[in-house]
Tab-separated table of C-alpha atoms in Angstrom:
chain	number	residue	atom	x	y	z
A	1	UNK	CA	-6.031	-5.649	-15.053
A	2	UNK	CA	-8.455	-5.917	-12.044
A	3	UNK	CA	-5.570	-5.667	-9.747
A	4	UNK	CA	-4.130	-2.285	-11.007
A	5	UNK	CA	-7.428	-0.541	-10.147
A	6	UNK	CA	-7.722	-2.140	-6.669
A	7	UNK	CA	-10.849	-0.383	-4.937
A	8	UNK	CA	-8.959	-0.597	-1.719
A	9	UNK	CA	-6.698	2.328	-2.631
A	10	UNK	CA	-9.645	4.505	-2.189
A	11	UNK	CA	-9.269	4.128	1.612
A	12	UNK	CA	-5.816	5.669	1.695
A	13	UNK	CA	-6.707	8.784	-0.395
A	14	UNK	CA	-9.731	9.881	1.277
A	15	UNK	CA	-7.928	10.761	4.268
A	16	UNK	CA	-4.783	12.105	2.627
A	17	UNK	CA	-6.077	15.676	1.890
A	18	UNK	CA	-7.175	16.335	5.168
A	19	UNK	CA	-3.389	15.637	6.449
A	20	UNK	CA	-1.608	17.683	3.917
A	21	UNK	CA	0.069	20.641	5.368
A	22	UNK	CA	0.015	24.099	3.579
A	23	UNK	CA	2.439	25.015	0.905
A	24	UNK	CA	5.890	26.636	1.797
A	25	UNK	CA	5.086	29.765	3.488
A	26	UNK	CA	2.242	29.022	5.228
A	27	UNK	CA	1.664	28.867	9.027
A	28	UNK	CA	2.840	25.176	10.223
A	29	UNK	CA	6.210	24.344	9.083
A	30	UNK	CA	7.011	21.687	6.594
A	31	UNK	CA	7.947	18.228	7.890
A	32	UNK	CA	11.680	17.537	7.583
A	33	UNK	CA	12.786	15.828	4.438
A	34	UNK	CA	13.497	11.947	4.679
A	35	UNK	CA	17.000	10.898	5.302
A	36	UNK	CA	19.169	10.673	2.012
A	37	UNK	CA	20.756	13.008	-0.361
A	38	UNK	CA	20.725	16.599	0.689
A	39	UNK	CA	17.750	18.495	-0.995
A	40	UNK	CA	18.181	20.301	-4.059
A	41	UNK	CA	16.460	23.558	-4.902
A	42	UNK	CA	13.069	23.510	-6.042
A	43	UNK	CA	12.529	24.019	-9.723
A	44	UNK	CA	9.334	25.701	-9.176
A	45	UNK	CA	5.793	25.690	-7.615
A	46	UNK	CA	2.380	25.532	-9.153
A	47	UNK	CA	-1.239	25.475	-8.019
A	48	UNK	CA	-4.288	24.340	-9.783
A	49	UNK	CA	-7.937	24.385	-8.892
A	50	UNK	CA	-10.613	22.037	-10.762
A	51	UNK	CA	-12.564	25.074	-11.211
A	52	UNK	CA	-10.137	26.020	-14.144
A	53	UNK	CA	-10.968	22.934	-16.081
A	54	UNK	CA	-13.767	21.671	-18.135
A	55	UNK	CA	-14.997	19.428	-15.464
A	56	UNK	CA	-16.383	22.335	-13.114
A	57	UNK	CA	-15.194	22.793	-9.579
A	58	UNK	CA	-15.287	19.055	-8.646
A	59	UNK	CA	-12.441	18.372	-6.233
A	60	UNK	CA	-9.792	15.736	-7.717
A	61	UNK	CA	-9.261	12.642	-5.749
A	62	UNK	CA	-5.407	12.213	-6.267
A	63	UNK	CA	-5.356	8.821	-5.007
A	64	UNK	CA	-8.109	7.634	-7.754
A	65	UNK	CA	-6.778	9.802	-10.444
A	66	UNK	CA	-3.213	8.992	-10.120
A	67	UNK	CA	-3.592	5.210	-9.128
A	68	UNK	CA	-3.430	3.775	-12.353
A	69	UNK	CA	0.407	5.122	-12.805
A	70	UNK	CA	1.457	3.071	-9.637
A	71	UNK	CA	3.007	-0.276	-10.560
A	72	UNK	CA	2.456	-2.276	-7.270
A	73	UNK	CA	3.130	-0.983	-3.954
A	74	UNK	CA	6.918	-0.853	-4.120
A	75	UNK	CA	6.858	1.068	-7.465
A	76	UNK	CA	10.378	2.995	-7.117
A	77	UNK	CA	8.730	5.881	-9.344
A	78	UNK	CA	5.763	6.448	-7.361
A	79	UNK	CA	5.510	7.087	-3.557
A	80	UNK	CA	3.094	8.383	-1.120
A	81	UNK	CA	4.101	10.091	2.213
A	82	UNK	CA	2.652	10.273	5.754
A	83	UNK	CA	1.817	13.884	5.003
A	84	UNK	CA	-0.766	12.824	2.311
A	85	UNK	CA	1.608	14.018	-0.463
A	86	UNK	CA	2.046	11.913	-3.998
A	87	UNK	CA	5.577	11.843	-5.232
A	88	UNK	CA	6.326	10.717	-8.926
A	89	UNK	CA	9.626	10.651	-10.808
A	90	UNK	CA	9.820	10.525	-14.489
A	91	UNK	CA	12.152	11.091	-17.225
A	92	UNK	CA	10.839	14.086	-19.285
A	93	UNK	CA	11.955	15.156	-22.812
A	94	UNK	CA	14.032	17.912	-20.666
A	95	UNK	CA	15.534	15.389	-18.392
A	96	UNK	CA	14.810	13.851	-15.154
A	97	UNK	CA	12.354	15.319	-12.729
A	98	UNK	CA	10.467	14.643	-9.261
A	99	UNK	CA	6.985	16.203	-8.788
A	100	UNK	CA	5.227	16.476	-5.524
A	101	UNK	CA	1.458	16.659	-5.464
A	102	UNK	CA	-0.958	17.616	-2.541
A	103	UNK	CA	-4.192	18.522	-2.146
A	104	UNK	CA	-5.649	21.499	0.117
A	105	UNK	CA	-9.391	21.508	-0.043
A	106	UNK	CA	-10.198	21.601	-3.757
A	107	UNK	CA	-6.848	23.002	-4.834
A	108	UNK	CA	-3.937	21.126	-5.674
A	109	UNK	CA	-0.352	22.278	-4.888
A	110	UNK	CA	2.580	21.040	-7.194
A	111	UNK	CA	6.384	21.390	-6.384
A	112	UNK	CA	9.028	20.077	-8.711
A	113	UNK	CA	12.700	19.428	-8.809
A	114	UNK	CA	15.279	18.416	-11.393
A	115	UNK	CA	16.180	19.514	-15.305
A	116	UNK	CA	12.757	18.456	-16.236
A	117	UNK	CA	10.794	20.458	-13.506
A	118	UNK	CA	9.436	23.089	-15.809
A	119	UNK	CA	8.166	20.598	-18.211
A	120	UNK	CA	6.575	18.524	-15.521
A	121	UNK	CA	4.964	21.741	-13.783
A	122	UNK	CA	3.559	22.917	-17.239
A	123	UNK	CA	1.844	19.496	-17.726
A	124	UNK	CA	0.763	18.863	-14.103
A	125	UNK	CA	-2.961	19.930	-14.789
A	126	UNK	CA	-3.044	17.164	-17.479
A	127	UNK	CA	-1.785	14.633	-15.076
A	128	UNK	CA	-4.298	15.153	-12.380
A	129	UNK	CA	-7.091	15.296	-15.213
A	130	UNK	CA	-7.519	19.065	-16.222
A	131	UNK	CA	-8.084	17.713	-19.671
A	132	UNK	CA	-10.512	15.131	-18.597
A	133	UNK	CA	-14.343	16.006	-18.914
A	134	UNK	CA	-16.140	13.822	-16.088
A	135	UNK	CA	-19.385	15.615	-17.130
A	136	UNK	CA	-19.486	13.749	-20.351
A	137	UNK	CA	-20.019	10.543	-18.651
A	138	UNK	CA	-23.715	9.361	-18.395
A	139	UNK	CA	-24.110	6.267	-16.160
A	140	UNK	CA	-26.386	3.791	-17.832
A	141	UNK	CA	-26.330	0.931	-15.038
A	142	UNK	CA	-27.394	0.983	-11.437
A	143	UNK	CA	-23.849	-0.379	-10.355
A	144	UNK	CA	-22.244	2.198	-12.513
A	145	UNK	CA	-24.374	5.087	-11.213
A	146	UNK	CA	-23.582	3.973	-7.574
A	147	UNK	CA	-19.912	3.869	-8.275
A	148	UNK	CA	-19.967	7.221	-10.160
A	149	UNK	CA	-21.697	8.802	-7.112
A	150	UNK	CA	-18.878	7.465	-4.380
A	151	UNK	CA	-16.092	8.592	-6.826
A	152	UNK	CA	-16.719	12.232	-7.613
A	153	UNK	CA	-13.092	13.120	-7.654
A	154	UNK	CA	-11.985	10.536	-10.390
A	155	UNK	CA	-10.530	11.922	-13.323
A	156	UNK	CA	-8.518	10.014	-15.972
A	157	UNK	CA	-4.797	11.120	-15.816
A	158	UNK	CA	-2.655	12.265	-18.806
A	159	UNK	CA	1.170	11.955	-18.466
A	160	UNK	CA	1.933	12.739	-22.334
A	161	UNK	CA	4.993	10.197	-21.870
A	162	UNK	CA	4.498	7.006	-23.966
A	163	UNK	CA	7.704	4.971	-23.383
A	164	UNK	CA	7.638	5.297	-19.730
A	165	UNK	CA	4.113	3.786	-19.658
A	166	UNK	CA	4.672	1.365	-22.196
A	167	UNK	CA	7.505	-0.580	-20.513
A	168	UNK	CA	5.756	-1.613	-17.447
A	169	UNK	CA	2.660	-2.355	-19.599
A	170	UNK	CA	4.873	-4.669	-21.883
A	171	UNK	CA	6.217	-6.305	-18.439
A	172	UNK	CA	2.844	-7.267	-17.535
A	173	UNK	CA	1.769	-9.270	-20.700
A	174	UNK	CA	0.596	-12.726	-19.876
A	175	UNK	CA	2.107	-12.888	-16.134
A	176	UNK	CA	0.485	-12.025	-12.825
A	177	UNK	CA	0.430	-8.378	-11.705
A	178	UNK	CA	2.895	-9.215	-8.693
A	179	UNK	CA	5.524	-10.799	-11.163
A	180	UNK	CA	5.344	-7.867	-13.333
A	181	UNK	CA	5.435	-5.326	-10.581
A	182	UNK	CA	8.545	-7.305	-9.206
A	183	UNK	CA	10.354	-6.914	-12.490
A	184	UNK	CA	9.692	-3.126	-12.890
A	185	UNK	CA	10.924	-2.697	-9.607
A	186	UNK	CA	14.305	-4.566	-10.231
A	187	UNK	CA	15.009	-3.073	-13.530
A	188	UNK	CA	14.310	0.537	-12.482
A	189	UNK	CA	16.215	0.136	-9.044
A	190	UNK	CA	19.234	-1.098	-11.330
A	191	UNK	CA	19.223	0.907	-14.415
A	192	UNK	CA	17.201	4.155	-13.359
A	193	UNK	CA	18.720	7.013	-11.067
A	194	UNK	CA	18.015	8.707	-7.921
A	195	UNK	CA	15.340	11.061	-8.523
A	196	UNK	CA	16.226	14.783	-8.043
A	197	UNK	CA	15.106	16.976	-4.995
A	198	UNK	CA	14.032	15.871	-1.297
A	199	UNK	CA	11.680	13.239	-1.826
A	200	UNK	CA	11.747	9.782	-0.362
A	201	UNK	CA	15.200	8.301	-0.608
A	202	UNK	CA	14.116	5.350	-2.554
A	203	UNK	CA	12.267	7.351	-5.289
A	204	UNK	CA	14.117	6.677	-8.773
A	205	UNK	CA	13.732	7.988	-12.366
A	206	UNK	CA	13.077	5.289	-15.031
A	207	UNK	CA	15.795	4.515	-17.333
A	208	UNK	CA	16.215	6.474	-20.763
A	209	UNK	CA	15.189	4.894	-23.989
A	210	UNK	CA	18.900	4.113	-24.541
A	211	UNK	CA	19.429	2.509	-21.429
A	212	UNK	CA	16.579	0.193	-21.832
A	213	UNK	CA	17.750	-1.035	-25.247
A	214	UNK	CA	21.092	-1.726	-23.680
A	215	UNK	CA	20.078	-3.886	-20.823
A	216	UNK	CA	21.993	-7.333	-21.149
A	217	UNK	CA	20.020	-10.708	-21.486
A	218	UNK	CA	20.899	-12.200	-18.178
A	219	UNK	CA	19.899	-8.904	-16.388
A	220	UNK	CA	16.359	-9.280	-18.068
A	221	UNK	CA	16.310	-12.729	-17.051
A	222	UNK	CA	17.377	-12.068	-13.099
A	223	UNK	CA	14.634	-9.442	-13.171
A	224	UNK	CA	11.927	-12.448	-14.392
A	225	UNK	CA	11.437	-11.064	-17.816
A	226	UNK	CA	11.406	-13.650	-20.596
A	227	UNK	CA	13.089	-13.139	-24.059
A	228	UNK	CA	9.548	-12.380	-25.850
A	229	UNK	CA	8.824	-9.492	-23.462
A	230	UNK	CA	12.221	-7.962	-22.954
A	231	UNK	CA	12.492	-8.209	-27.056
A	232	UNK	CA	9.404	-5.972	-27.224
A	233	UNK	CA	10.759	-3.380	-24.686
A	234	UNK	CA	14.023	-3.238	-26.740
A	235	UNK	CA	12.189	-2.800	-29.953
A	236	UNK	CA	10.103	-0.038	-28.455
A	237	UNK	CA	13.157	1.650	-26.839
A	238	UNK	CA	14.983	1.649	-30.301
A	239	UNK	CA	11.879	3.759	-31.820
A	240	UNK	CA	11.065	6.005	-28.925
A	241	UNK	CA	11.093	9.086	-30.620
A	242	UNK	CA	8.367	7.961	-32.898
A	243	UNK	CA	6.199	6.260	-30.212
A	244	UNK	CA	6.437	9.313	-28.099
A	245	UNK	CA	4.454	11.294	-31.110
A	246	UNK	CA	1.720	9.225	-30.203
A	247	UNK	CA	1.022	11.308	-27.254
A	248	UNK	CA	-0.434	13.914	-29.372
A	249	UNK	CA	-2.505	11.662	-31.569
A	250	UNK	CA	-6.222	10.728	-31.824
A	251	UNK	CA	-6.971	7.418	-30.349
A	252	UNK	CA	-7.130	5.322	-33.573
A	253	UNK	CA	-3.912	6.809	-34.917
A	254	UNK	CA	-2.005	6.524	-31.657
A	255	UNK	CA	-2.908	2.817	-31.276
A	256	UNK	CA	-1.912	2.191	-34.796
A	257	UNK	CA	1.328	3.785	-34.222
A	258	UNK	CA	2.151	1.648	-31.246
A	259	UNK	CA	0.940	-1.423	-32.838
A	260	UNK	CA	3.421	-1.248	-35.546
A	261	UNK	CA	6.077	-2.565	-33.149
A	262	UNK	CA	5.993	-6.295	-33.328
A	263	UNK	CA	4.681	-7.611	-29.864
A	264	UNK	CA	2.465	-4.636	-29.262
A	265	UNK	CA	-1.177	-5.519	-29.622
A	266	UNK	CA	-4.575	-4.053	-28.761
A	267	UNK	CA	-4.315	-4.911	-25.109
A	268	UNK	CA	-0.843	-3.323	-24.460
A	269	UNK	CA	-1.801	-0.129	-26.780
A	270	UNK	CA	-4.858	0.505	-24.906
A	271	UNK	CA	-3.368	0.025	-21.482
A	272	UNK	CA	-0.691	2.315	-22.580
A	273	UNK	CA	-2.803	5.064	-24.150
A	274	UNK	CA	-5.231	5.039	-21.049
A	275	UNK	CA	-2.370	6.652	-19.104
A	276	UNK	CA	-0.098	8.489	-21.589
A	277	UNK	CA	-3.091	9.935	-23.464
A	278	UNK	CA	-5.834	10.049	-21.022
A	279	UNK	CA	-8.133	8.182	-23.716
A	280	UNK	CA	-11.503	8.096	-22.100
A	281	UNK	CA	-12.730	5.360	-24.811
A	282	UNK	CA	-9.738	3.106	-24.887
A	283	UNK	CA	-11.239	-0.185	-23.703
A	284	UNK	CA	-9.102	-3.005	-22.999
A	285	UNK	CA	-9.575	-6.057	-24.931
A	286	UNK	CA	-7.835	-9.477	-24.700
A	287	UNK	CA	-7.562	-9.445	-21.052
A	288	UNK	CA	-7.920	-12.660	-19.304
A	289	UNK	CA	-10.176	-11.209	-16.535
A	290	UNK	CA	-11.800	-8.014	-17.512
A	291	UNK	CA	-14.720	-9.492	-19.705
A	292	UNK	CA	-15.875	-11.580	-17.125
A	293	UNK	CA	-15.979	-8.734	-14.666
A	294	UNK	CA	-17.697	-6.523	-16.920
A	295	UNK	CA	-20.249	-9.128	-17.880
A	296	UNK	CA	-20.735	-10.213	-14.269
A	297	UNK	CA	-20.985	-6.528	-13.151
A	298	UNK	CA	-23.627	-5.513	-15.855
A	299	UNK	CA	-25.199	-8.616	-16.795
A	300	UNK	CA	-24.408	-11.448	-14.233
A	301	UNK	CA	-22.542	-13.079	-17.165
A	302	UNK	CA	-19.122	-14.361	-15.584
A	303	UNK	CA	-18.544	-16.145	-18.967
A	304	UNK	CA	-18.605	-13.033	-21.178
A	305	UNK	CA	-15.906	-12.810	-23.766
A	306	UNK	CA	-14.518	-9.526	-25.648
A	307	UNK	CA	-17.514	-9.298	-27.909
A	308	UNK	CA	-19.893	-9.465	-25.166
A	309	UNK	CA	-18.133	-6.936	-22.833
A	310	UNK	CA	-17.860	-4.531	-25.975
A	311	UNK	CA	-21.750	-4.887	-26.479
A	312	UNK	CA	-22.300	-4.027	-22.779
A	313	UNK	CA	-20.114	-1.292	-22.970
A	314	UNK	CA	-21.899	0.134	-26.133
A	315	UNK	CA	-23.898	2.703	-24.393
A	316	UNK	CA	-20.672	4.406	-23.076
A	317	UNK	CA	-19.213	5.036	-26.420
A	318	UNK	CA	-16.621	7.674	-25.972
A	319	UNK	CA	-16.088	6.902	-22.321
A	320	UNK	CA	-15.793	3.206	-22.207
A	321	UNK	CA	-12.532	3.303	-20.167
A	322	UNK	CA	-14.241	5.343	-17.757
A	323	UNK	CA	-16.946	2.997	-17.383
A	324	UNK	CA	-14.633	0.203	-16.856
A	325	UNK	CA	-12.712	2.148	-14.131
A	326	UNK	CA	-15.907	2.801	-12.326
A	327	UNK	CA	-17.142	-1.015	-12.778
A	328	UNK	CA	-13.519	-2.069	-11.293
A	329	UNK	CA	-13.857	0.448	-8.281
A	330	UNK	CA	-17.429	-0.896	-7.659
A	331	UNK	CA	-15.440	-4.184	-6.530
A	332	UNK	CA	-18.250	-6.649	-7.743
A	333	UNK	CA	-16.232	-9.421	-9.367
A	334	UNK	CA	-17.388	-12.879	-10.053
A	335	UNK	CA	-16.491	-15.658	-7.376
A	336	UNK	CA	-13.652	-17.898	-8.138
A	337	UNK	CA	-14.126	-21.068	-9.793
A	338	UNK	CA	-10.235	-22.396	-9.784
A	339	UNK	CA	-7.278	-21.636	-7.962
A	340	UNK	CA	-5.028	-18.247	-8.660
A	341	UNK	CA	-2.758	-18.419	-11.522
A	342	UNK	CA	0.465	-19.863	-10.069
A	343	UNK	CA	3.293	-17.108	-9.632
A	344	UNK	CA	6.550	-17.667	-10.774
A	345	UNK	CA	9.980	-15.832	-11.044
A	346	UNK	CA	12.389	-16.994	-13.829
A	347	UNK	CA	15.244	-15.068	-12.443
A	348	UNK	CA	15.548	-17.968	-9.832
A	349	UNK	CA	15.992	-20.448	-12.601
């Protein structure tokens, strides 16, 4: 889990907003689109200011806020470009769509393309944390306070798309992050489709639920996904409509809905709902490293288990996921006592 909130991602985002050009129609011309298919007409443009949300006029750090949606540096559904923009391709209920987000001061500019562009733009504020309330968080530890002060633009994203978040989370079960990222990249590139609009040419829309359910066993194997994880994805894809309803449920009900699918437990449901629902209190249990990281950061206990971690996070009830994000961003992790987990690729067998 720790690798997915790498504190080093902060460096790229701080400089991003300063390099973002004005929206179309401003003084400087937009840079030419990357080589690839001819650009399509924009589905619309929207601007949003953090002052319109419950958190007050605190600027949004797009890198920190959207970072959990990126599944490794080669994620074909997520790209950043030299102009400081963030590109995301999704399969919305209305069809494929591409969203470009860029910050100009405290204002966020969004432009979308594809059949799902209107859906994407309508929910863009939630994606960048409009429904989140950072003011509800009160630091209770010195380390958390310091991290909180260094991350004023951190908000919790809410995609509103459950299956799209669930599938890469299932791929991360009991393997290294690098293995899971590689599997996600291979499957999306093979079974997804080119993203609409003038974005980076390698940007792709994830497969539809039916496409996930019809991937043959040998292609799961070639992508490095074992039979147990692929079966979980297939089962989830077959009931995707029911799972998508969880995006509008309270946290406990949403977790219960996801966990009715065999192979989805508390770890997977929490990791999914943190992103799809913006669940500020969805703390991840059952993780190999997280209890030790939290225990070491807050109490010097590198051997903490889930029970000890939950006890340490008790003062943050209602905001435990945000507290964990800030702890991970602080970068204080226990020194290693053993070699790293070996990496594997069953697709080579």
